[in-house]
PDB file of C-alpha atoms in Angstrom:
ATOM      1  CA  MET A  34      -4.716  23.073  14.616  1.00  0.00           C
ATOM      2  CA  TYR A  35      -5.246  19.886  16.583  1.00  0.00           C
ATOM      3  CA  THR A  36      -7.970  17.381  17.416  1.00  0.00           C
ATOM      4  CA  PHE A  37      -8.413  15.750  20.808  1.00  0.00           C
ATOM      5  CA  SER A  38     -10.821  12.906  21.480  1.00  0.00           C
ATOM      6  CA  VAL A  39     -11.360  10.019  23.886  1.00  0.00           C
ATOM      7  CA  GLU A  40     -12.745   6.494  23.656  1.00  0.00           C
ATOM      8  CA  ASN A  41     -14.320   4.759  26.651  1.00  0.00           C
ATOM      9  CA  LYS A  42     -14.210   1.054  27.561  1.00  0.00           C
ATOM     10  CA  TYR A  43     -17.315   0.445  25.460  1.00  0.00           C
ATOM     11  CA  GLY A  44     -15.680   1.747  22.266  1.00  0.00           C
ATOM     12  CA  GLU A  45     -17.737   4.981  22.253  1.00  0.00           C
ATOM     13  CA  SER A  46     -15.868   8.088  21.076  1.00  0.00           C
ATOM     14  CA  LEU A  47     -16.182  11.733  22.064  1.00  0.00           C
ATOM     15  CA  GLU A  48     -14.282  14.539  20.349  1.00  0.00           C
ATOM     16  CA  LEU A  49     -13.732  17.482  22.682  1.00  0.00           C
ATOM     17  CA  THR A  50     -12.349  19.845  20.056  1.00  0.00           C
ATOM     18  CA  HIS A  51     -14.787  21.147  17.415  1.00  0.00           C
ATOM     19  CA  ASN A  52     -17.610  20.343  19.829  1.00  0.00           C
ATOM     20  CA  ASP A  53     -20.240  23.019  20.492  1.00  0.00           C
ATOM     21  CA  ASN A  54     -20.977  21.535  23.918  1.00  0.00           C
ATOM     22  CA  TYR A  55     -17.527  22.272  25.363  1.00  0.00           C
ATOM     23  CA  VAL A  56     -14.599  24.670  25.168  1.00  0.00           C
ATOM     24  CA  VAL A  57     -11.159  23.169  25.779  1.00  0.00           C
ATOM     25  CA  LYS A  58      -9.326  25.634  28.033  1.00  0.00           C
ATOM     26  CA  SER A  59      -6.096  23.646  28.389  1.00  0.00           C
ATOM     27  CA  ILE A  60      -4.560  20.179  28.081  1.00  0.00           C
ATOM     28  CA  GLU A  61      -1.544  19.505  30.279  1.00  0.00           C
ATOM     29  CA  GLY A  62       0.692  16.452  30.037  1.00  0.00           C
ATOM     30  CA  LEU A  63       1.301  16.331  26.280  1.00  0.00           C
ATOM     31  CA  ASP A  64       5.005  17.126  26.656  1.00  0.00           C
ATOM     32  CA  PRO A  65       7.728  14.540  27.461  1.00  0.00           C
ATOM     33  CA  PRO A  66       6.975  12.906  30.839  1.00  0.00           C
ATOM     34  CA  ASP A  67       9.031  13.308  34.000  1.00  0.00           C
ATOM     35  CA  ASN A  68      11.949  10.981  34.666  1.00  0.00           C
ATOM     36  CA  ILE A  69      13.018   9.621  38.041  1.00  0.00           C
ATOM     37  CA  LEU A  70      16.792   9.562  38.585  1.00  0.00           C
ATOM     38  CA  ASN A  71      18.382   7.260  41.155  1.00  0.00           C
ATOM     39  CA  LEU A  72      21.528   9.032  42.394  1.00  0.00           C
ATOM     40  CA  SER A  73      23.913   8.208  45.247  1.00  0.00           C
ATOM     41  CA  ARG A  74      26.113  10.599  47.155  1.00  0.00           C
ATOM     42  CA  ILE A  75      29.602   9.673  48.329  1.00  0.00           C
ATOM     43  CA  ALA A  76      30.918  11.256  51.509  1.00  0.00           C
ATOM     44  CA  GLY A  77      33.557  13.857  50.773  1.00  0.00           C
ATOM     45  CA  ASP A  78      32.904  13.937  47.007  1.00  0.00           C
ATOM     46  CA  ASP A  79      31.130  16.659  45.087  1.00  0.00           C
ATOM     47  CA  GLY A  80      27.975  15.815  43.200  1.00  0.00           C
ATOM     48  CA  SER A  81      26.627  12.265  43.038  1.00  0.00           C
ATOM     49  CA  VAL A  82      26.825   8.971  41.146  1.00  0.00           C
ATOM     50  CA  PHE A  83      24.168   7.984  38.608  1.00  0.00           C
ATOM     51  CA  ASN A  84      22.722   4.515  39.289  1.00  0.00           C
ATOM     52  CA  SER A  85      19.602   4.221  37.179  1.00  0.00           C
ATOM     53  CA  ALA A  86      16.597   6.071  35.785  1.00  0.00           C
ATOM     54  CA  TYR A  87      13.059   5.387  34.707  1.00  0.00           C
ATOM     55  CA  THR A  88      10.225   7.353  33.145  1.00  0.00           C
ATOM     56  CA  ASP A  89       7.344   8.129  35.475  1.00  0.00           C
ATOM     57  CA  ASN A  90       3.632   7.735  34.727  1.00  0.00           C
ATOM     58  CA  ARG A  91       2.143  10.357  32.428  1.00  0.00           C
ATOM     59  CA  THR A  92      -0.649  12.520  33.859  1.00  0.00           C
ATOM     60  CA  ILE A  93      -2.940  14.287  31.394  1.00  0.00           C
ATOM     61  CA  THR A  94      -5.147  17.051  32.808  1.00  0.00           C
ATOM     62  CA  ILE A  95      -7.975  18.392  30.642  1.00  0.00           C
ATOM     63  CA  THR A  96      -9.756  21.617  31.621  1.00  0.00           C
ATOM     64  CA  LEU A  97     -13.138  22.207  29.938  1.00  0.00           C
ATOM     65  CA  ALA A  98     -15.771  24.917  30.047  1.00  0.00           C
ATOM     66  CA  VAL A  99     -19.274  23.470  29.687  1.00  0.00           C
ATOM     67  CA  ASN A 100     -21.663  25.303  27.369  1.00  0.00           C
ATOM     68  CA  GLU A 101     -25.450  25.485  27.738  1.00  0.00           C
ATOM     69  CA  PRO A 102     -27.418  23.414  28.471  1.00  0.00           C
ATOM     70  CA  ALA A 103     -24.783  22.970  31.158  1.00  0.00           C
ATOM     71  CA  GLU A 104     -26.423  20.173  33.134  1.00  0.00           C
ATOM     72  CA  ALA A 105     -27.098  17.966  30.114  1.00  0.00           C
ATOM     73  CA  ASN A 106     -23.651  18.529  28.612  1.00  0.00           C
ATOM     74  CA  ARG A 107     -21.911  17.927  31.933  1.00  0.00           C
ATOM     75  CA  ILE A 108     -23.761  14.651  32.468  1.00  0.00           C
ATOM     76  CA  LYS A 109     -22.725  13.488  28.979  1.00  0.00           C
ATOM     77  CA  LEU A 110     -19.121  13.567  30.183  1.00  0.00           C
ATOM     78  CA  TYR A 111     -19.877  10.963  32.852  1.00  0.00           C
ATOM     79  CA  ARG A 112     -20.436   8.388  30.121  1.00  0.00           C
ATOM     80  CA  TYR A 113     -16.845   8.707  28.939  1.00  0.00           C
ATOM     81  CA  PHE A 114     -14.856   9.735  32.002  1.00  0.00           C
ATOM     82  CA  LYS A 115     -15.787   7.050  34.535  1.00  0.00           C
ATOM     83  CA  ALA A 116     -13.740   7.022  37.744  1.00  0.00           C
ATOM     84  CA  LYS A 117     -10.915   4.426  37.738  1.00  0.00           C
ATOM     85  CA  MET A 118     -12.082   3.071  34.369  1.00  0.00           C
ATOM     86  CA  PRO A 119      -9.783   2.636  31.342  1.00  0.00           C
ATOM     87  CA  LEU A 120      -9.793   5.302  28.655  1.00  0.00           C
ATOM     88  CA  ARG A 121      -7.982   5.803  25.355  1.00  0.00           C
ATOM     89  CA  VAL A 122      -6.913   9.341  24.476  1.00  0.00           C
ATOM     90  CA  PHE A 123      -6.340  10.369  20.835  1.00  0.00           C
ATOM     91  CA  TYR A 124      -4.370  13.435  19.749  1.00  0.00           C
ATOM     92  CA  LYS A 125      -3.623  14.613  16.219  1.00  0.00           C
ATOM     93  CA  ASN A 126      -1.768  17.671  14.952  1.00  0.00           C
ATOM     94  CA  GLY A 127       0.094  18.538  11.767  1.00  0.00           C
ATOM     95  CA  GLU A 128       2.962  16.171  12.551  1.00  0.00           C
ATOM     96  CA  ARG A 129       1.663  13.352  14.738  1.00  0.00           C
ATOM     97  CA  ASP A 130      -1.366  11.104  15.009  1.00  0.00           C
ATOM     98  CA  VAL A 131      -1.089   9.240  18.318  1.00  0.00           C
ATOM     99  CA  TYR A 132      -2.974   7.683  21.221  1.00  0.00           C
ATOM    100  CA  ILE A 133      -2.309   6.646  24.794  1.00  0.00           C
ATOM    101  CA  ASP A 134      -4.178   4.466  27.299  1.00  0.00           C
ATOM    102  CA  GLY A 135      -4.912   5.598  30.825  1.00  0.00           C
ATOM    103  CA  TYR A 136      -7.325   5.578  33.752  1.00  0.00           C
ATOM    104  CA  VAL A 137      -9.540   8.372  35.046  1.00  0.00           C
ATOM    105  CA  GLN A 138      -8.209   9.490  38.436  1.00  0.00           C
ATOM    106  CA  SER A 139     -10.556  12.383  39.208  1.00  0.00           C
ATOM    107  CA  MET A 140     -13.003  14.863  37.677  1.00  0.00           C
ATOM    108  CA  PRO A 141     -13.636  17.886  39.937  1.00  0.00           C
ATOM    109  CA  ILE A 142     -16.418  20.223  38.755  1.00  0.00           C
ATOM    110  CA  SER A 143     -17.233  23.820  39.682  1.00  0.00           C
ATOM    111  CA  PHE A 144     -21.002  23.251  39.873  1.00  0.00           C
ATOM    112  CA  PHE A 145     -21.971  26.730  41.091  1.00  0.00           C
ATOM    113  CA  ALA A 146     -19.675  28.895  38.960  1.00  0.00           C
ATOM    114  CA  LYS A 147     -21.283  31.179  36.401  1.00  0.00           C
ATOM    115  CA  LYS A 148     -19.574  29.080  33.739  1.00  0.00           C
ATOM    116  CA  GLN A 149     -19.130  25.473  34.823  1.00  0.00           C
ATOM    117  CA  ILE A 150     -15.521  24.250  34.602  1.00  0.00           C
ATOM    118  CA  VAL A 151     -14.622  20.550  34.551  1.00  0.00           C
ATOM    119  CA  GLN A 152     -11.089  19.308  35.186  1.00  0.00           C
ATOM    120  CA  ILE A 153     -10.394  15.707  34.148  1.00  0.00           C
ATOM    121  CA  VAL A 154      -7.233  13.965  35.398  1.00  0.00           C
ATOM    122  CA  ILE A 155      -6.070  10.846  33.512  1.00  0.00           C
ATOM    123  CA  VAL A 156      -3.079   8.756  34.655  1.00  0.00           C
ATOM    124  CA  CYS A 157      -1.267   6.724  31.967  1.00  0.00           C
ATOM    125  CA  PRO A 158       0.915   3.885  33.370  1.00  0.00           C
ATOM    126  CA  ARG A 159       2.606   3.410  29.964  1.00  0.00           C
ATOM    127  CA  PRO A 160       3.962   6.951  29.537  1.00  0.00           C
ATOM    128  CA  PHE A 161       4.734   7.063  25.797  1.00  0.00           C
ATOM    129  CA  PHE A 162       2.276   7.947  23.056  1.00  0.00           C
ATOM    130  CA  LYS A 163       1.771   5.274  20.385  1.00  0.00           C
ATOM    131  CA  GLY A 164       1.462   5.974  16.672  1.00  0.00           C
ATOM    132  CA  ARG A 165      -1.984   5.041  15.361  1.00  0.00           C
ATOM    133  CA  PHE A 166      -0.479   3.234  12.367  1.00  0.00           C
ATOM    134  CA  GLU A 167       2.130   0.460  12.474  1.00  0.00           C
ATOM    135  CA  ASN A 168       5.214   0.074  10.281  1.00  0.00           C
ATOM    136  CA  VAL A 169       5.132  -3.373   8.647  1.00  0.00           C
ATOM    137  CA  THR A 170       8.259  -4.785   6.978  1.00  0.00           C
ATOM    138  CA  ASP A 171       8.168  -8.098   5.097  1.00  0.00           C
ATOM    139  CA  PHE A 172      11.266 -10.226   4.541  1.00  0.00           C
ATOM    140  CA  SER A 173       9.831 -11.630   1.309  1.00  0.00           C
ATOM    141  CA  THR A 174       8.615 -10.524  -2.089  1.00  0.00           C
ATOM    142  CA  VAL A 175       6.118 -11.997  -4.535  1.00  0.00           C
ATOM    143  CA  ASP A 176       7.147 -11.992  -8.211  1.00  0.00           C
ATOM    144  CA  ALA A 177       4.293 -12.081 -10.703  1.00  0.00           C
ATOM    145  CA  LEU A 178       4.782 -14.800 -13.322  1.00  0.00           C
ATOM    146  CA  PHE A 179       1.422 -14.622 -15.082  1.00  0.00           C
ATOM    147  CA  GLU A 180       1.632 -12.948 -18.520  1.00  0.00           C
ATOM    148  CA  PHE A 181      -0.651 -12.379 -21.517  1.00  0.00           C
ATOM    149  CA  PRO A 182      -1.286 -13.584 -24.187  1.00  0.00           C
ATOM    150  CA  PHE A 183      -1.830 -16.846 -22.353  1.00  0.00           C
ATOM    151  CA  SER A 184      -1.864 -20.482 -23.411  1.00  0.00           C
ATOM    152  CA  ILE A 185      -0.965 -23.491 -21.315  1.00  0.00           C
ATOM    153  CA  GLU A 186      -0.138 -27.121 -22.015  1.00  0.00           C
ATOM    154  CA  SER A 187       1.250 -28.030 -18.558  1.00  0.00           C
ATOM    155  CA  PRO A 188       0.773 -26.495 -15.079  1.00  0.00           C
ATOM    156  CA  ILE A 189       2.827 -23.372 -14.348  1.00  0.00           C
ATOM    157  CA  PRO A 190       2.974 -21.090 -11.265  1.00  0.00           C
ATOM    158  CA  PHE A 191       1.098 -17.775 -11.353  1.00  0.00           C
ATOM    159  CA  SER A 192       3.577 -16.208  -8.893  1.00  0.00           C
ATOM    160  CA  ASP A 193       6.718 -17.048  -6.966  1.00  0.00           C
ATOM    161  CA  MET A 194       7.703 -16.029  -3.422  1.00  0.00           C
ATOM    162  CA  ASP A 195      11.360 -15.177  -2.854  1.00  0.00           C
ATOM    163  CA  ALA A 196      12.395 -15.235   0.798  1.00  0.00           C
ATOM    164  CA  ASP A 197      14.726 -12.331   1.592  1.00  0.00           C
ATOM    165  CA  ASP A 198      16.915 -12.924   4.640  1.00  0.00           C
ATOM    166  CA  THR A 199      17.843  -9.259   5.312  1.00  0.00           C
ATOM    167  CA  ALA A 200      15.676  -6.165   5.675  1.00  0.00           C
ATOM    168  CA  VAL A 201      15.795  -2.640   7.060  1.00  0.00           C
ATOM    169  CA  VAL A 202      13.128  -2.092   9.707  1.00  0.00           C
ATOM    170  CA  GLU A 203      12.256   1.530  10.482  1.00  0.00           C
ATOM    171  CA  ASN A 204      11.443   2.903  13.916  1.00  0.00           C
ATOM    172  CA  ASP A 205       9.944   6.333  13.201  1.00  0.00           C
ATOM    173  CA  GLY A 206       9.363   7.134  16.872  1.00  0.00           C
ATOM    174  CA  ASP A 207      11.416   8.937  19.530  1.00  0.00           C
ATOM    175  CA  VAL A 208      11.856   5.924  21.787  1.00  0.00           C
ATOM    176  CA  GLU A 209      13.499   2.506  21.572  1.00  0.00           C
ATOM    177  CA  THR A 210      10.780  -0.090  21.089  1.00  0.00           C
ATOM    178  CA  GLY A 211      10.130  -3.775  20.524  1.00  0.00           C
ATOM    179  CA  ALA A 212       8.323  -5.411  17.626  1.00  0.00           C
ATOM    180  CA  LEU A 213       5.756  -8.063  16.825  1.00  0.00           C
ATOM    181  CA  ILE A 214       7.706 -10.527  14.673  1.00  0.00           C
ATOM    182  CA  THR A 215       5.883 -13.233  12.706  1.00  0.00           C
ATOM    183  CA  ILE A 216       7.833 -16.111  11.144  1.00  0.00           C
ATOM    184  CA  SER A 217       5.989 -18.475   8.803  1.00  0.00           C
ATOM    185  CA  THR A 218       7.606 -21.675   7.567  1.00  0.00           C
ATOM    186  CA  ILE A 219       7.163 -22.929   3.990  1.00  0.00           C
ATOM    187  CA  GLY A 220       9.270 -26.025   4.669  1.00  0.00           C
ATOM    188  CA  ALA A 221      11.143 -27.780   7.462  1.00  0.00           C
ATOM    189  CA  VAL A 222      13.213 -25.426   9.670  1.00  0.00           C
ATOM    190  CA  THR A 223      15.562 -26.055  12.584  1.00  0.00           C
ATOM    191  CA  ASN A 224      16.713 -23.404  15.086  1.00  0.00           C
ATOM    192  CA  PRO A 225      15.420 -20.180  13.452  1.00  0.00           C
ATOM    193  CA  LYS A 226      17.443 -17.126  14.440  1.00  0.00           C
ATOM    194  CA  ILE A 227      16.935 -13.362  14.056  1.00  0.00           C
ATOM    195  CA  ILE A 228      20.085 -11.227  14.237  1.00  0.00           C
ATOM    196  CA  ASN A 229      20.474  -7.471  14.588  1.00  0.00           C
ATOM    197  CA  SER A 230      23.240  -6.852  12.050  1.00  0.00           C
ATOM    198  CA  GLN A 231      24.271  -3.600  13.740  1.00  0.00           C
ATOM    199  CA  THR A 232      24.653  -4.890  17.315  1.00  0.00           C
ATOM    200  CA  ASN A 233      25.031  -8.670  16.720  1.00  0.00           C
ATOM    201  CA  GLU A 234      22.304  -9.287  19.307  1.00  0.00           C
ATOM    202  CA  TYR A 235      20.094 -12.216  18.378  1.00  0.00           C
ATOM    203  CA  PHE A 236      17.004 -14.204  19.284  1.00  0.00           C
ATOM    204  CA  GLN A 237      17.086 -17.954  18.559  1.00  0.00           C
ATOM    205  CA  ILE A 238      14.582 -20.736  19.156  1.00  0.00           C
ATOM    206  CA  ASP A 239      16.130 -24.190  19.605  1.00  0.00           C
ATOM    207  CA  ASP A 240      13.442 -26.344  18.025  1.00  0.00           C
ATOM    208  CA  THR A 241      12.362 -27.912  14.742  1.00  0.00           C
ATOM    209  CA  PHE A 242       9.345 -26.657  12.797  1.00  0.00           C
ATOM    210  CA  ALA A 243       7.293 -28.181   9.984  1.00  0.00           C
ATOM    211  CA  SER A 244       5.896 -26.485   6.913  1.00  0.00           C
ATOM    212  CA  GLY A 245       2.893 -24.323   7.826  1.00  0.00           C
ATOM    213  CA  ASP A 246       3.999 -23.554  11.387  1.00  0.00           C
ATOM    214  CA  VAL A 247       3.887 -19.921  12.519  1.00  0.00           C
ATOM    215  CA  ILE A 248       6.144 -18.411  15.206  1.00  0.00           C
ATOM    216  CA  ILE A 249       4.884 -15.212  16.833  1.00  0.00           C
ATOM    217  CA  LEU A 250       7.495 -13.267  18.815  1.00  0.00           C
ATOM    218  CA  ASN A 251       6.589 -10.111  20.755  1.00  0.00           C
ATOM    219  CA  THR A 252       9.639  -8.221  22.084  1.00  0.00           C
ATOM    220  CA  THR A 253       7.668  -5.220  23.399  1.00  0.00           C
ATOM    221  CA  LYS A 254       8.451  -4.443  27.031  1.00  0.00           C
ATOM    222  CA  LYS A 255       5.787  -5.747  29.459  1.00  0.00           C
ATOM    223  CA  GLU A 256       4.304  -7.796  26.595  1.00  0.00           C
ATOM    224  CA  LYS A 257       7.168 -10.216  25.849  1.00  0.00           C
ATOM    225  CA  SER A 258       6.149 -13.633  24.565  1.00  0.00           C
ATOM    226  CA  VAL A 259       7.000 -16.246  21.942  1.00  0.00           C
ATOM    227  CA  VAL A 260       4.554 -18.923  20.757  1.00  0.00           C
ATOM    228  CA  LYS A 261       4.112 -21.447  17.960  1.00  0.00           C
ATOM    229  CA  VAL A 262       0.816 -21.849  16.122  1.00  0.00           C
ATOM    230  CA  SER A 263       0.520 -25.255  14.447  1.00  0.00           C
ATOM    231  CA  ASP A 264      -2.754 -26.676  13.088  1.00  0.00           C
ATOM    232  CA  GLY A 265      -4.675 -24.119  15.129  1.00  0.00           C
ATOM    233  CA  VAL A 266      -2.945 -25.047  18.393  1.00  0.00           C
ATOM    234  CA  THR A 267      -0.883 -22.394  20.203  1.00  0.00           C
ATOM    235  CA  THR A 268       2.137 -23.531  22.240  1.00  0.00           C
ATOM    236  CA  SER A 269       4.544 -21.425  24.311  1.00  0.00           C
ATOM    237  CA  LEU A 270       8.187 -21.541  23.154  1.00  0.00           C
ATOM    238  CA  VAL A 271       9.676 -19.780  26.181  1.00  0.00           C
ATOM    239  CA  GLY A 272      11.428 -23.014  27.219  1.00  0.00           C
ATOM    240  CA  LYS A 273      13.020 -23.263  23.747  1.00  0.00           C
ATOM    241  CA  ILE A 274      14.748 -19.870  23.795  1.00  0.00           C
ATOM    242  CA  ASN A 275      18.482 -20.221  23.155  1.00  0.00           C
ATOM    243  CA  TYR A 276      20.724 -19.131  26.033  1.00  0.00           C
ATOM    244  CA  GLY A 277      22.221 -15.763  25.126  1.00  0.00           C
ATOM    245  CA  SER A 278      19.167 -14.600  23.205  1.00  0.00           C
ATOM    246  CA  THR A 279      18.009 -10.994  23.601  1.00  0.00           C
ATOM    247  CA  TRP A 280      14.474  -9.644  23.325  1.00  0.00           C
ATOM    248  CA  LEU A 281      15.409  -7.513  20.317  1.00  0.00           C
ATOM    249  CA  GLN A 282      14.747  -3.784  20.496  1.00  0.00           C
ATOM    250  CA  LEU A 283      14.705  -1.192  17.707  1.00  0.00           C
ATOM    251  CA  VAL A 284      16.456   2.134  18.162  1.00  0.00           C
ATOM    252  CA  PRO A 285      14.912   5.229  16.546  1.00  0.00           C
ATOM    253  CA  GLY A 286      15.821   5.241  12.860  1.00  0.00           C
ATOM    254  CA  SER A 287      16.893   2.357  10.632  1.00  0.00           C
ATOM    255  CA  ASN A 288      17.532  -1.131  12.043  1.00  0.00           C
ATOM    256  CA  VAL A 289      18.987  -3.958   9.933  1.00  0.00           C
ATOM    257  CA  PHE A 290      17.933  -7.539  10.748  1.00  0.00           C
ATOM    258  CA  TYR A 291      19.096 -10.853   9.319  1.00  0.00           C
ATOM    259  CA  VAL A 292      17.022 -14.060   9.507  1.00  0.00           C
ATOM    260  CA  THR A 293      18.666 -17.476   9.317  1.00  0.00           C
ATOM    261  CA  ALA A 294      18.423 -21.045  10.680  1.00  0.00           C
ATOM    262  CA  SER A 295      20.617 -24.080  11.274  1.00  0.00           C
ATOM    263  CA  VAL A 296      18.560 -25.935   8.657  1.00  0.00           C
ATOM    264  CA  GLY A 297      16.026 -24.533   6.170  1.00  0.00           C
ATOM    265  CA  ALA A 298      16.842 -20.815   6.281  1.00  0.00           C
ATOM    266  CA  ALA A 299      15.271 -20.404   2.813  1.00  0.00           C
ATOM    267  CA  ASN A 300      11.975 -21.679   4.229  1.00  0.00           C
ATOM    268  CA  LEU A 301      11.454 -18.686   6.530  1.00  0.00           C
ATOM    269  CA  VAL A 302       9.060 -15.869   5.639  1.00  0.00           C
ATOM    270  CA  THR A 303       9.330 -13.095   8.228  1.00  0.00           C
ATOM    271  CA  SER A 304       7.547  -9.825   8.954  1.00  0.00           C
ATOM    272  CA  PHE A 305       8.142  -7.084  11.555  1.00  0.00           C
ATOM    273  CA  GLU A 306       5.276  -4.953  12.877  1.00  0.00           C
ATOM    274  CA  VAL A 307       6.472  -1.883  14.770  1.00  0.00           C
ATOM    275  CA  VAL A 308       4.361   0.536  16.827  1.00  0.00           C
ATOM    276  CA  ASN A 309       6.187   3.869  16.997  1.00  0.00           C
ATOM    277  CA  LEU A 310       6.508   5.415  20.452  1.00  0.00           C
ATOM    278  CA  PHE A 311       6.715   9.167  21.127  1.00  0.00           C
ATOM    279  CA  GLU A 312       7.783  11.111  24.212  1.00  0.00           C
ATOM    280  CA  GLY A 313       5.479  13.999  23.413  1.00  0.00           C
ATOM    281  CA  VAL A 314       3.420  15.653  20.711  1.00  0.00           C
TER     282      VAL A 314
END
C-alpha cells in the first residue's frame, strides 16, 4: 500500500491515491534515476576509459483516469499541475516517507475518450528523493541538577550543559549528502574546526568568536554556505575558510565527527541536521 500526493506553489495539497475523483493507472520514475557516463575510446584498444559520471534529472510520469463528473474533476487538476510551475511530490510506502521537488513539463489529456486519461509529466532537477524527517545530532548534553526535597541558602544551577566534542552522525539514506551544521559559542572561541575522524577531512574557520555567536554551515551540494549570526546580524564567513578545508559530506551509515578549536574548544555547542537522500522508493 502506498500514498501519493502533491503540493502546489500555494501550499495546497491533493492526494491522488484514495481519491474517488481519480484512478491512478501508473506512476513512472520512482526507481533510481538514469546516470550519464562520460567515456573515451582509445584507438586500437578494446573498450573505453571512464572519465566521469553524473545523475540525470528525474522524470516522474503520472497516468490518471478521471471519474465522473469528468469535466469538474479534470479542471481541479489544473489548480495543482500548472505548466512550468514548481510542485512538491510526496510518496509514502511501508519503508519510506519521502518527497521531491520538480516542475510540471506537460499534461496531455484524452478529452474525447470514453474514459478521460490524463498524463502528467514532472521533471525534477534534483534527482534524489528527500526524507520528510531530518536526523538531528547534538554534540552536547544537559544534566539535570534540580532535586527534591528542596531548600536553598545560596544560588545553585538547575542544570548543567556538558559540551561533547565527538559524536556519531547517521546518514540513513542511500546517497552521500551534506549537513546543516550549527555551532553556538558559550564563551570566546578562536578557529573552530570540524573533523571527520574517519577520513581526516576538516572544515575550519580562521576567525575569533564571542560568547553568543552562532555559526551556520551548510555543506549540501548546490546550497553551500557559511555565515555568522551575532546580535541579529548575519555575516558571510566564506573569506575566513581555512585553506585545505572540505565541505564535509556524510556517507551512508555512521559518520564520526570531532569538534575542536585553537582556543576555547570547550565553548562550542554543535548540532548536525541531516536530510536523508534516496535513489528510489
